[in-house]
Coordinates of C-alpha atoms and ligand atoms in Angstrom, one line a residue:
Chain I
X1361 CA -105.5 26.4 -181.0
X1362 CA -106.6 27.8 -177.7
X1363 CA -108.7 31.0 -177.7
X1364 CA -105.9 32.9 -176.1
X1365 CA -103.3 32.0 -178.9
X1366 CA -106.0 33.1 -181.5
X1367 CA -106.5 36.3 -179.9
X1368 CA -102.8 36.8 -179.7
X1369 CA -102.5 35.9 -183.3
X1370 CA -105.3 38.3 -184.2
X1371 CA -103.6 41.3 -182.1
X1372 CA -100.3 40.7 -183.7
X1373 CA -101.8 40.5 -187.2
X1374 CA -103.7 43.7 -186.7
X1375 CA -100.5 45.3 -185.5
X1376 CA -98.5 44.2 -188.6
X1377 CA -101.5 45.2 -190.9
X1378 CA -101.0 48.9 -189.8
X1379 CA -98.1 49.2 -192.0
X1380 CA -99.8 47.4 -194.8
X1381 CA -102.7 49.9 -194.7
X1382 CA -100.2 52.8 -194.9
X1383 CA -98.3 51.5 -197.8
X1384 CA -101.4 50.4 -199.5
X1385 CA -103.1 53.8 -198.8
X1386 CA -100.3 55.6 -200.7
X1387 CA -100.7 53.2 -203.6
X1388 CA -104.4 53.3 -203.8
X1389 CA -104.4 57.1 -203.5
X1390 CA -102.0 57.3 -206.7
X1391 CA -104.1 54.6 -208.5
X1392 CA -107.3 56.6 -207.8
X1393 CA -106.0 59.8 -209.1
X1394 CA -103.5 59.1 -211.8
X1395 CA -105.3 55.7 -212.8
X1396 CA -101.8 54.0 -212.9
X1397 CA -100.3 51.4 -210.6
X1398 CA -97.0 53.0 -209.3
X1399 CA -94.5 50.1 -209.9
X1400 CA -91.9 52.5 -208.1
X1401 CA -93.8 52.1 -204.8
X1402 CA -91.6 49.2 -203.3
X1403 CA -88.3 50.9 -204.4
X1404 CA -89.2 54.4 -203.1
X1405 CA -90.2 52.5 -199.7
X1406 CA -86.7 51.1 -199.7
X1407 CA -85.1 54.3 -200.4
X1408 CA -87.1 55.9 -197.5
X1409 CA -86.0 53.1 -195.2
X1410 CA -82.3 53.6 -196.0
X1411 CA -82.8 57.3 -195.4
X1412 CA -84.1 56.3 -191.8
X1413 CA -81.2 54.0 -191.5
X1414 CA -78.6 56.7 -192.2
X1415 CA -80.3 59.3 -190.2
X1416 CA -80.1 57.0 -187.1
X1417 CA -76.4 56.3 -187.9
X1418 CA -73.6 58.6 -186.5
X1419 CA -73.1 61.4 -186.9
X1420 CA -76.8 62.4 -186.6
X1421 CA -78.2 59.5 -184.5
X1422 CA -81.8 60.6 -185.1
X1423 CA -84.5 58.4 -183.6
X1424 CA -86.7 57.0 -186.4
X1425 CA -89.8 58.4 -184.6
X1426 CA -88.4 61.8 -184.3
X1427 CA -87.2 61.5 -187.9
X1428 CA -90.8 60.9 -189.0
X1429 CA -91.9 64.4 -189.8
X1430 CA -88.7 65.0 -191.6
X1431 CA -88.6 61.8 -193.7
X1432 CA -92.4 62.2 -194.3
X1433 CA -91.9 65.6 -195.8
X1434 CA -88.8 64.7 -197.6
X1435 CA -90.6 61.7 -199.2
X1436 CA -93.6 64.1 -200.2
X1437 CA -91.1 66.5 -202.0
X1438 CA -89.3 63.5 -203.6
X1439 CA -92.6 62.2 -204.9
X1440 CA -93.6 65.9 -206.0
X1441 CA -90.5 66.5 -207.9
X1442 CA -90.3 63.0 -209.2
X1443 CA -93.8 63.4 -210.9
X1444 CA -93.1 67.2 -212.0
X1445 CA -89.7 66.4 -213.4
X1446 CA -89.8 62.8 -214.7
X1447 CA -93.1 61.0 -214.8
X1448 CA -95.4 63.9 -215.8
X1449 CA -92.9 65.1 -218.3
X1450 CA -92.3 61.9 -220.0
X1451 CA -95.8 60.5 -219.9
X1452 CA -97.3 63.0 -222.5
X1453 CA -100.5 62.4 -220.8
X1454 CA -100.6 58.7 -221.6
X1455 CA -101.4 56.3 -218.7
X1456 CA -99.4 53.5 -220.2
X1457 CA -96.4 55.7 -220.5
X1458 CA -96.6 56.6 -216.8
X1459 CA -96.7 52.8 -215.9
X1460 CA -93.5 52.1 -217.8
X1461 CA -91.8 55.2 -216.3
X1462 CA -92.5 54.1 -212.8
X1463 CA -91.3 50.5 -213.6
X1464 CA -88.1 52.0 -215.0
X1465 CA -87.7 54.3 -212.0
X1466 CA -88.0 51.3 -209.6
X1467 CA -85.3 49.2 -211.6
X1468 CA -83.0 52.3 -211.5
X1469 CA -83.5 52.8 -207.9
X1470 CA -83.0 49.2 -206.9
X1471 CA -79.7 48.9 -208.7
X1472 CA -78.4 52.3 -207.5
X1473 CA -79.2 51.1 -204.1
X1474 CA -77.5 47.8 -204.5
X1475 CA -74.5 49.7 -206.0
X1476 CA -74.4 52.3 -203.0
X1477 CA -75.5 50.1 -200.2
X1478 CA -74.4 46.5 -201.2
X1479 CA -77.1 43.8 -201.0
X1480 CA -76.5 43.2 -197.2
X1481 CA -79.4 43.8 -194.9
X1482 CA -79.0 46.5 -192.4
X1483 CA -80.9 47.1 -189.1
X1484 CA -80.9 49.9 -186.5
X1485 CA -80.5 49.0 -182.8
X1486 CA -83.0 51.1 -180.9
X1487 CA -82.9 50.6 -177.2
X1488 CA -86.8 50.0 -177.0
X1489 CA -86.9 47.3 -179.7
X1490 CA -87.0 44.6 -177.1
X1491 CA -90.0 46.2 -175.0
X1492 CA -93.2 44.4 -174.9
X1493 CA -96.7 45.6 -173.9
X1494 CA -99.2 43.1 -173.0
X1495 CA -102.7 43.5 -174.4
X1496 CA -104.7 41.0 -172.5
X1497 CA -103.2 37.5 -173.3
X1498 CA -101.2 39.1 -176.3
X1499 CA -97.8 40.1 -175.9
X1500 CA -97.0 42.8 -178.5
X1501 CA -93.5 44.5 -179.2
X1502 CA -93.6 48.2 -178.4
X1503 CA -92.3 49.2 -181.9
X1504 CA -95.2 47.3 -183.6
X1505 CA -97.8 48.9 -181.4
X1506 CA -96.5 52.2 -182.2
X1507 CA -96.4 51.6 -185.8
X1508 CA -100.1 50.4 -185.8
X1509 CA -101.2 53.4 -183.8
X1510 CA -99.2 55.8 -185.9
X1511 CA -100.3 54.2 -189.1
X1512 CA -104.2 54.5 -188.0
X1513 CA -103.5 58.1 -186.9
X1514 CA -102.0 59.0 -190.2
X1515 CA -104.6 57.3 -192.2
X1516 CA -107.3 59.4 -190.2
X1517 CA -105.4 62.7 -190.8
X1518 CA -105.2 61.9 -194.4
X1519 CA -109.0 61.2 -194.5
X1520 CA -109.7 64.4 -192.8
X1521 CA -107.4 66.3 -195.4
X1522 CA -109.3 64.7 -198.1
X1523 CA -112.8 65.4 -197.0
X1524 CA -112.3 68.8 -195.3
X1525 CA -109.6 70.7 -197.3
X1526 CA -110.1 72.5 -200.7
X1527 CA -107.0 70.5 -201.8
X1528 CA -108.2 67.2 -200.7
X1529 CA -111.6 67.8 -202.4
X1530 CA -109.9 68.9 -205.7
X1531 CA -107.8 65.6 -205.5
X1532 CA -110.9 63.6 -205.3
X1533 CA -112.5 65.7 -208.0
X1534 CA -109.7 65.2 -210.5
X1535 CA -109.6 61.5 -209.6
X1536 CA -113.2 61.3 -211.4
X1537 CA -113.7 64.3 -213.6
X1538 CA -110.4 66.0 -214.9
X1539 CA -112.1 68.3 -217.5
X1540 CA -114.6 69.6 -214.9
X1541 CA -111.7 70.1 -212.6
X1542 CA -110.0 72.2 -215.1
X1543 CA -113.2 74.3 -215.6
X1544 CA -113.3 75.4 -212.0
X1545 CA -109.7 76.4 -212.0
X1546 CA -108.1 73.4 -210.7
X1547 CA -104.4 72.9 -211.8
X1548 CA -104.8 69.2 -212.6
X1549 CA -101.0 68.8 -213.4
X1550 CA -100.2 70.2 -209.9
X1551 CA -102.9 67.9 -208.3
X1552 CA -101.4 64.8 -210.0
X1553 CA -97.9 65.9 -208.5
X1554 CA -99.4 66.5 -205.1
X1555 CA -101.3 63.2 -205.1
X1556 CA -98.1 61.4 -206.2
X1557 CA -96.2 63.3 -203.5
X1558 CA -98.7 62.3 -200.8
X1559 CA -98.7 58.7 -202.0
X1560 CA -94.9 58.7 -201.5
X1561 CA -95.1 60.6 -198.1
X1562 CA -97.1 57.6 -196.9
X1563 CA -93.9 55.5 -197.6
X1564 CA -91.8 57.8 -195.8
X1565 CA -93.9 57.6 -192.7
X1566 CA -94.0 53.8 -193.1
X1567 CA -90.3 53.6 -193.3
X1568 CA -89.9 55.4 -189.9
X1569 CA -92.4 53.1 -188.4
X1570 CA -91.0 50.0 -189.9
X1571 CA -87.1 50.3 -189.2
X1572 CA -87.3 50.0 -185.4
X1573 CA -88.2 46.3 -186.0
X1574 CA -87.6 45.5 -189.6
X1575 CA -84.3 45.4 -191.8
X1576 CA -83.7 47.2 -194.9
X1577 CA -81.9 45.9 -198.0
X1578 CA -82.3 47.0 -201.6
X1579 CA -85.0 44.4 -202.1
X1580 CA -86.9 44.8 -198.8
X1581 CA -89.4 47.2 -200.4
X1582 CA -90.8 44.4 -202.5
X1583 CA -91.9 42.5 -199.4
X1584 CA -94.2 45.2 -198.6
X1585 CA -95.4 46.0 -202.1
X1586 CA -96.5 42.7 -203.0
X1587 CA -98.8 42.8 -200.0
X1588 CA -99.8 46.4 -200.8
X1589 CA -100.8 45.4 -204.4
X1590 CA -102.8 42.5 -202.8
X1591 CA -104.5 44.8 -200.4
X1592 CA -105.3 47.4 -202.9
X1593 CA -106.9 44.9 -205.2
X1594 CA -108.5 43.0 -202.3
X1595 CA -110.0 46.3 -200.9
X1596 CA -111.1 47.7 -204.3
X1597 CA -108.9 49.7 -206.5
X1598 CA -108.7 53.3 -205.5
X1599 CA -110.8 53.0 -202.2
X1600 CA -109.4 54.3 -199.0
X1601 CA -111.7 52.0 -196.9
X1602 CA -110.8 49.2 -198.9
X1603 CA -107.0 49.8 -198.1
X1604 CA -107.8 50.0 -194.5
X1605 CA -109.9 46.8 -194.3
X1606 CA -107.7 45.0 -196.8
X1607 CA -104.4 45.9 -195.0
X1608 CA -105.9 44.6 -191.6
X1609 CA -107.4 41.6 -193.0
X1610 CA -104.0 40.6 -194.7
X1611 CA -102.2 41.3 -191.5
X1612 CA -104.5 39.0 -189.6
X1613 CA -104.8 36.2 -192.1
X1614 CA -100.9 36.2 -192.4
X1615 CA -100.5 36.0 -188.6
X1616 CA -103.1 33.2 -188.0
X1617 CA -101.9 31.2 -191.2
X1618 CA -98.4 31.5 -189.6
X1619 CA -99.7 30.1 -186.2
X1620 CA -101.4 27.2 -187.8
X1621 CA -99.2 26.2 -190.7
X1622 CA -95.8 27.7 -189.8
X1623 CA -94.0 30.8 -191.2
X1624 CA -93.2 29.2 -194.6
X1625 CA -96.5 27.6 -195.4
X1626 CA -98.4 30.3 -193.7
X1627 CA -97.5 32.7 -196.5
X1628 CA -100.0 30.8 -198.8
X1629 CA -102.8 32.2 -196.6
X1630 CA -102.6 35.6 -198.2
X1631 CA -103.0 34.7 -201.9
X1632 CA -105.7 32.1 -200.9
X1633 CA -107.8 34.7 -199.1
X1634 CA -107.3 37.1 -202.1
X1635 CA -108.5 34.5 -204.6
X1636 CA -111.4 33.7 -202.4
X1637 CA -112.6 37.2 -201.9
X1638 CA -112.1 38.0 -205.5
X1639 CA -114.2 35.0 -206.4
X1640 CA -117.0 36.3 -204.1
X1641 CA -116.7 39.9 -205.0
X1642 CA -114.7 40.6 -208.3
X1643 CA -114.4 44.2 -207.7
X1644 CA -112.8 43.8 -204.1
X1645 CA -114.4 44.5 -200.7
X1646 CA -115.1 48.1 -201.3
X1647 CA -115.0 48.3 -205.2
X1648 CA -118.0 49.6 -207.2
X1649 CA -119.6 47.0 -209.4
Chain O
X810 CA -115.8 92.0 -223.0
X811 CA -114.8 88.8 -224.8
X812 CA -113.2 89.2 -228.2
X813 CA -112.2 86.3 -230.6
X814 CA -110.3 87.3 -233.5
X815 CA -109.3 85.0 -236.4
X816 CA -109.4 81.8 -234.3
X817 CA -108.4 78.6 -235.8
X818 CA -108.5 75.5 -233.9
X819 CA -109.2 71.8 -233.8
X820 CA -107.7 68.5 -232.9
X821 CA -104.4 67.2 -234.1
X822 CA -104.2 67.6 -237.8
X823 CA -107.9 68.4 -238.1
X824 CA -108.8 72.1 -238.3
X825 CA -112.4 72.5 -237.1
X826 CA -112.7 76.2 -236.7
X827 CA -111.3 78.1 -239.6
X828 CA -111.0 81.7 -238.6
X829 CA -113.7 82.8 -236.1
X830 CA -114.3 86.6 -235.3
X831 CA -116.7 87.1 -232.4
X832 CA -117.6 89.4 -229.6
X833 CA -119.6 89.4 -226.4
X834 CA -120.2 92.6 -224.9
X835 CA -120.8 93.5 -221.2
X836 CA -124.2 92.6 -220.3
X837 CA -125.0 90.8 -223.4
X838 CA -126.4 87.4 -224.2
X839 CA -124.9 86.2 -227.4
X840 CA -126.4 83.1 -228.9
X841 CA -124.1 80.6 -230.9
X842 CA -126.1 78.4 -233.1
X843 CA -125.1 75.7 -235.5
X844 CA -125.6 72.0 -236.1
X845 CA -124.2 69.0 -234.3
X846 CA -120.5 68.6 -234.7
X847 CA -119.9 72.0 -236.4
X848 CA -117.4 73.0 -233.5
X849 CA -119.5 75.1 -230.9
X850 CA -118.0 73.2 -228.0
X851 CA -114.6 73.3 -229.7
X852 CA -114.8 77.1 -229.7
X853 CA -115.8 77.1 -226.1
X854 CA -113.2 74.9 -225.0
X855 CA -110.6 76.9 -226.7
X856 CA -111.8 80.2 -225.3
X857 CA -111.4 78.3 -221.7
X858 CA -107.9 77.1 -222.3
X859 CA -108.6 73.4 -222.5
X860 CA -107.0 73.3 -225.8
X861 CA -104.6 75.7 -227.4
X862 CA -105.7 77.2 -230.6
X863 CA -103.8 76.9 -233.9
X864 CA -103.9 80.7 -234.6
X865 CA -105.8 83.7 -233.8
X866 CA -106.3 85.7 -230.4
X867 CA -108.7 85.6 -227.6
X868 CA -109.1 88.7 -225.5
X869 CA -111.0 89.1 -222.4
X870 CA -111.5 92.7 -221.0
X871 CA -108.9 93.7 -223.3
X872 CA -106.3 91.3 -221.8
X873 CA -104.8 88.5 -223.8
X874 CA -106.0 85.1 -223.1
X875 CA -104.7 83.2 -226.0
X876 CA -102.8 80.2 -224.8
X877 CA -103.4 81.0 -221.0
X878 CA -103.9 78.1 -218.6
X879 CA -107.5 77.2 -217.6
X880 CA -107.1 78.2 -214.0
X881 CA -105.8 81.7 -215.1
X882 CA -108.9 82.2 -217.3
X883 CA -111.1 81.2 -214.5
X884 CA -109.3 83.7 -212.3
X885 CA -110.3 86.3 -214.5
X886 CA -113.9 85.4 -214.2
X887 CA -114.4 83.7 -217.6
X888 CA -116.4 80.6 -216.5
X889 CA -117.8 77.9 -218.7
X890 CA -120.7 75.4 -217.8
X891 CA -119.7 72.7 -220.1
X892 CA -121.7 70.4 -222.2
X893 CA -122.5 67.2 -220.4
X894 CA -122.3 69.0 -217.0
X895 CA -119.0 67.4 -215.9
X896 CA -120.0 67.6 -212.1
X897 CA -117.9 65.7 -209.8
X898 CA -119.8 62.5 -209.3
X899 CA -118.0 61.2 -206.2
X900 CA -118.4 64.4 -204.2
X901 CA -121.4 65.7 -202.5
X902 CA -123.5 68.6 -204.0
X903 CA -122.1 71.0 -201.4
X904 CA -118.5 69.9 -202.2
X905 CA -119.3 70.4 -206.0
X906 CA -120.4 74.0 -205.1
X907 CA -117.4 74.6 -202.7
X908 CA -115.0 73.7 -205.6
X909 CA -116.9 76.0 -207.8
X910 CA -115.0 78.7 -205.8
X911 CA -111.7 76.7 -205.7
X912 CA -109.7 79.7 -207.5
X913 CA -112.4 82.6 -207.5
X914 CA -114.9 83.8 -205.2
X915 CA -113.7 82.0 -202.2
X916 CA -114.0 84.9 -199.7
X917 CA -117.8 84.9 -200.5
X918 CA -118.1 81.1 -200.6
X919 CA -120.8 80.8 -197.8
X920 CA -122.9 83.7 -199.0
X921 CA -122.7 82.5 -202.8
X922 CA -123.5 79.0 -201.9
X923 CA -126.5 80.3 -199.9
X924 CA -127.7 82.4 -203.2
X925 CA -127.1 79.4 -205.5
X926 CA -129.3 77.0 -203.4
X927 CA -131.8 79.7 -203.2
X928 CA -131.9 79.8 -206.8
X929 CA -132.1 76.0 -207.1
X930 CA -134.1 74.8 -204.1
X931 CA -133.7 71.2 -205.2
X932 CA -130.0 71.4 -204.7
X933 CA -130.7 72.7 -201.1
X934 CA -132.6 69.6 -200.3
X935 CA -129.8 67.3 -201.7
X936 CA -126.6 69.1 -200.4
X937 CA -125.1 65.9 -198.9
X938 CA -126.1 63.7 -201.8
X939 CA -123.4 62.4 -204.1
X940 CA -123.5 64.5 -207.4
X941 CA -123.3 61.3 -209.5
X942 CA -126.6 60.1 -208.0
X943 CA -128.7 63.2 -209.0
X944 CA -131.0 63.2 -211.8
X945 CA -129.8 64.7 -215.3
X946 CA -131.8 68.0 -214.6
X947 CA -130.5 68.3 -211.1
X948 CA -127.0 67.6 -212.4
X949 CA -127.4 70.5 -214.8
X950 CA -128.6 72.9 -212.1
X951 CA -125.6 71.8 -210.0
X952 CA -123.2 72.6 -212.9
X953 CA -124.7 76.0 -213.4
X954 CA -124.6 76.5 -209.6
X955 CA -121.0 75.4 -209.6
X956 CA -120.2 78.0 -212.3
X957 CA -122.0 80.8 -210.5
X958 CA -119.9 80.0 -207.3
X959 CA -116.9 81.5 -209.3
X960 CA -118.6 85.0 -209.3
X961 CA -118.5 84.9 -213.3
X962 CA -118.2 88.2 -215.2
X963 CA -119.0 86.1 -218.4
X964 CA -120.8 82.8 -218.3
X965 CA -120.3 80.4 -221.2
X966 CA -123.3 77.9 -221.1
X967 CA -122.9 74.8 -223.5
X968 CA -126.4 73.5 -224.2
X969 CA -127.8 73.9 -220.7
X970 CA -131.2 72.7 -221.7
X971 CA -130.0 69.4 -223.0
X972 CA -132.0 66.6 -221.6
X973 CA -134.4 68.8 -219.5
X974 CA -138.1 68.4 -219.7
X975 CA -140.0 71.2 -221.5
X976 CA -141.0 72.8 -218.2
X977 CA -137.4 72.8 -217.0
X978 CA -136.3 74.2 -220.3
X979 CA -138.7 77.1 -219.7
X980 CA -137.2 77.7 -216.3
X981 CA -133.7 77.4 -217.6
X982 CA -134.2 80.2 -220.2
X983 CA -136.0 82.4 -217.3
X984 CA -133.1 81.8 -215.2
X985 CA -130.5 82.9 -218.0
X986 CA -132.6 86.0 -218.5
X987 CA -132.7 86.7 -214.9
X988 CA -128.7 86.3 -214.5
X989 CA -128.3 88.4 -217.5
X990 CA -130.6 91.1 -216.0
X991 CA -128.4 91.2 -212.9
X992 CA -125.5 92.1 -215.2
X993 CA -123.9 88.9 -216.2
X994 CA -122.8 88.6 -219.8
X995 CA -123.6 85.2 -221.4
X996 CA -122.4 83.0 -224.3
X997 CA -125.1 80.7 -224.9
X998 CA -124.7 77.6 -227.0
X999 CA -128.1 76.0 -227.7
X1000 CA -130.0 73.6 -229.9
X1001 CA -133.3 75.4 -228.8
X1002 CA -133.0 78.1 -231.7
X1003 CA -136.2 79.8 -231.3
X1004 CA -136.2 80.2 -227.4
X1005 CA -132.4 81.2 -227.7
X1006 CA -133.1 83.9 -230.2
X1007 CA -135.9 85.1 -228.0
X1008 CA -133.7 86.0 -225.1
X1009 CA -130.5 86.7 -226.9
X1010 CA -129.4 90.2 -227.9
X1011 CA -127.3 89.0 -230.6
X1012 CA -126.5 85.8 -232.4
X1013 CA -124.2 84.0 -234.8
X1014 CA -124.3 80.7 -236.6
X1015 CA -121.5 78.6 -237.1
X1016 CA -121.1 76.6 -240.4
X1017 CA -118.2 74.8 -241.9
X1018 CA -115.7 76.3 -239.5
X1019 CA -116.8 80.0 -239.9
X1020 CA -119.5 82.2 -238.7
X1021 CA -121.9 82.2 -241.7
X1022 CA -124.3 84.6 -240.2
X1023 CA -124.3 86.9 -237.3
X1024 CA -126.3 90.0 -236.2
X1025 CA -129.2 90.9 -233.7
X1026 CA -131.2 88.1 -232.4
X1027 CA -134.2 89.6 -233.9
X1028 CA -132.8 89.9 -237.2
X1029 CA -131.6 86.4 -237.3
X1030 CA -135.0 85.2 -236.0
X1031 CA -136.5 86.8 -239.2
X1032 CA -134.0 85.4 -241.7
X1033 CA -135.5 83.0 -243.9
X1034 CA -132.2 80.9 -244.6
X1035 CA -131.7 80.5 -241.0
X1036 CA -135.3 79.4 -240.5
X1037 CA -135.2 77.0 -243.3
X1038 CA -131.8 75.6 -242.1
X1039 CA -132.5 75.1 -238.5
X1040 CA -136.3 75.2 -238.0
X1041 CA -137.4 73.4 -241.2
X1042 CA -139.6 76.3 -241.9
Ligands
ATP1909 N1 -111.3 65.6 -228.3 C1 -111.4 65.6 -229.6 N2 -110.7 65.1 -230.6 C2 -110.8 64.8 -231.8 N3 -111.9 65.3 -232.3 C3 -113.0 65.9 -231.6 C4 -112.8 66.2 -230.3 N4 -113.7 66.7 -229.8 C5 -114.5 67.2 -230.8 N5 -114.0 66.7 -231.8 C6 -114.5 66.6 -233.3 O1 -114.7 68.1 -233.6 C7 -115.9 68.4 -234.3 C8 -116.6 69.4 -233.6 O2 -117.1 68.9 -232.3 P1 -117.8 69.9 -231.2 O3 -117.9 69.0 -230.0 O4 -117.1 71.1 -230.9 O5 -119.2 70.2 -231.9 P2 -120.5 70.8 -231.4 O6 -120.7 72.0 -232.4 O7 -120.3 71.4 -230.1 O8 -121.6 69.8 -231.5 P3 -123.0 69.5 -230.6 O9 -124.0 70.4 -230.9 O10 -123.2 68.0 -231.0 O11 -122.4 69.5 -229.3 C9 -116.7 67.1 -234.3 O12 -116.5 66.6 -235.7 C10 -115.9 66.1 -233.4 O13 -116.0 64.9 -233.7
MG1910 MG1 -121.2 70.7 -228.3

């Protein structure tokens, strides 16, 4: 491969990685605070993508980027209510229960989507979908560039929120020391719900950024969630920096492996790198020993 | 100020406290003594709303606290510095202190933080250090500092001298006396019976789920039963 092609592959991989980072950040946040893997992650992403799809269709005709604040806020609310109304209520404080509940939610959501929207794939045709921007020798579709930039911006804002606000500090405190948090007057159940809400809000934003160049079907969430799970494990469970590095690495590996071995065989690149890194660093790139 | 009436509490089916009657008055230091596993921390945690008592009442400044949520209790100014510190290991010292005023004392956060690091100069040097990497003694200072950030009216200290060197234990007791001299009421749970009785106004001894003895600290210090049971004298 020529250096130009490799450069283009890396750039396109990074662009794709932005979304992985966003989806994985939501997953890692929920893991870090609630100590559970949110099995409903993919299904909720899929529902958010349908929301973007229907907002775009007549009569509303809302552009996915304009819909972003709305869908993100809606997703937060949905996550918050889901935690308060279902997950927290049914879990009785037991982590393994939460795990099963999120799995159950995912099955319900998938089948409801299949029933309501059929299994057909749907896309939205935005006018700017065919626009390309050249970054040196690399040619990048405009929606992918936007999705990368916006993902990074959202992650940066989330980082600021977590480090600068009382709520963000409380979330980090609850992640490691629940009893201590209660003793300074933090409403731990509320923090759980807020964290779950933020995790799902990441999916809302990701859905808006994805839809201009991706399709939605009742199973399209799983594509990303498999990658997000890999990202979270790769980066170190519960680590924000790990989600960032892991998501970008996976995007690049996927892209380069696709160039070298073709789309189909290239898919093997991700699990291979995954296994390799875990062999060298069993706790993930950013995980504590 | 704090009044506990007929408190019964425990875990699941097991009753640890079988009817506790206790008071802490304004400006008082009350020492709560008792051997390991007798239920001192259980009492503290029920007072602070971490667990729901089986029966009995908890009143603070005349208001009912029984079954209240921990954040409501903190908001009233009843603050516990728990056994085992329970600082936030992944947060910096500064952030730990800031969260001390998460739900109370926020308007004076900056001034209170300055007061705390003046009281504990070692914390000032380590404001950006992660709390999890502090030494045990420093973590204990941080836990107390975090409690003070909430502008407590009554401070419950659960074994504040645990794991401290003899010199630091001395400092700790001096600090408790100083805080009390500034008007803070303190419920002190301690293994250091002699030193606790020396600074407390009143004391009570928890035994088999009830307060077996209570009275003035001086009276208990002279009590031969107590001396035999806890001091081996
Ligand atoms: N979360 C819990 N679940 C079940 N039992 C508990 C729990 N916490 C404490 N216990 C039990 O309750 C009893 C009283 O414990 P507690 O921690 O209140 O004792 P303590 O008087 O504070 O002891 P120490 O001086 O060692 O701190 C012990 O037998 C302990 O094993
Ligand atoms: Mg104890």
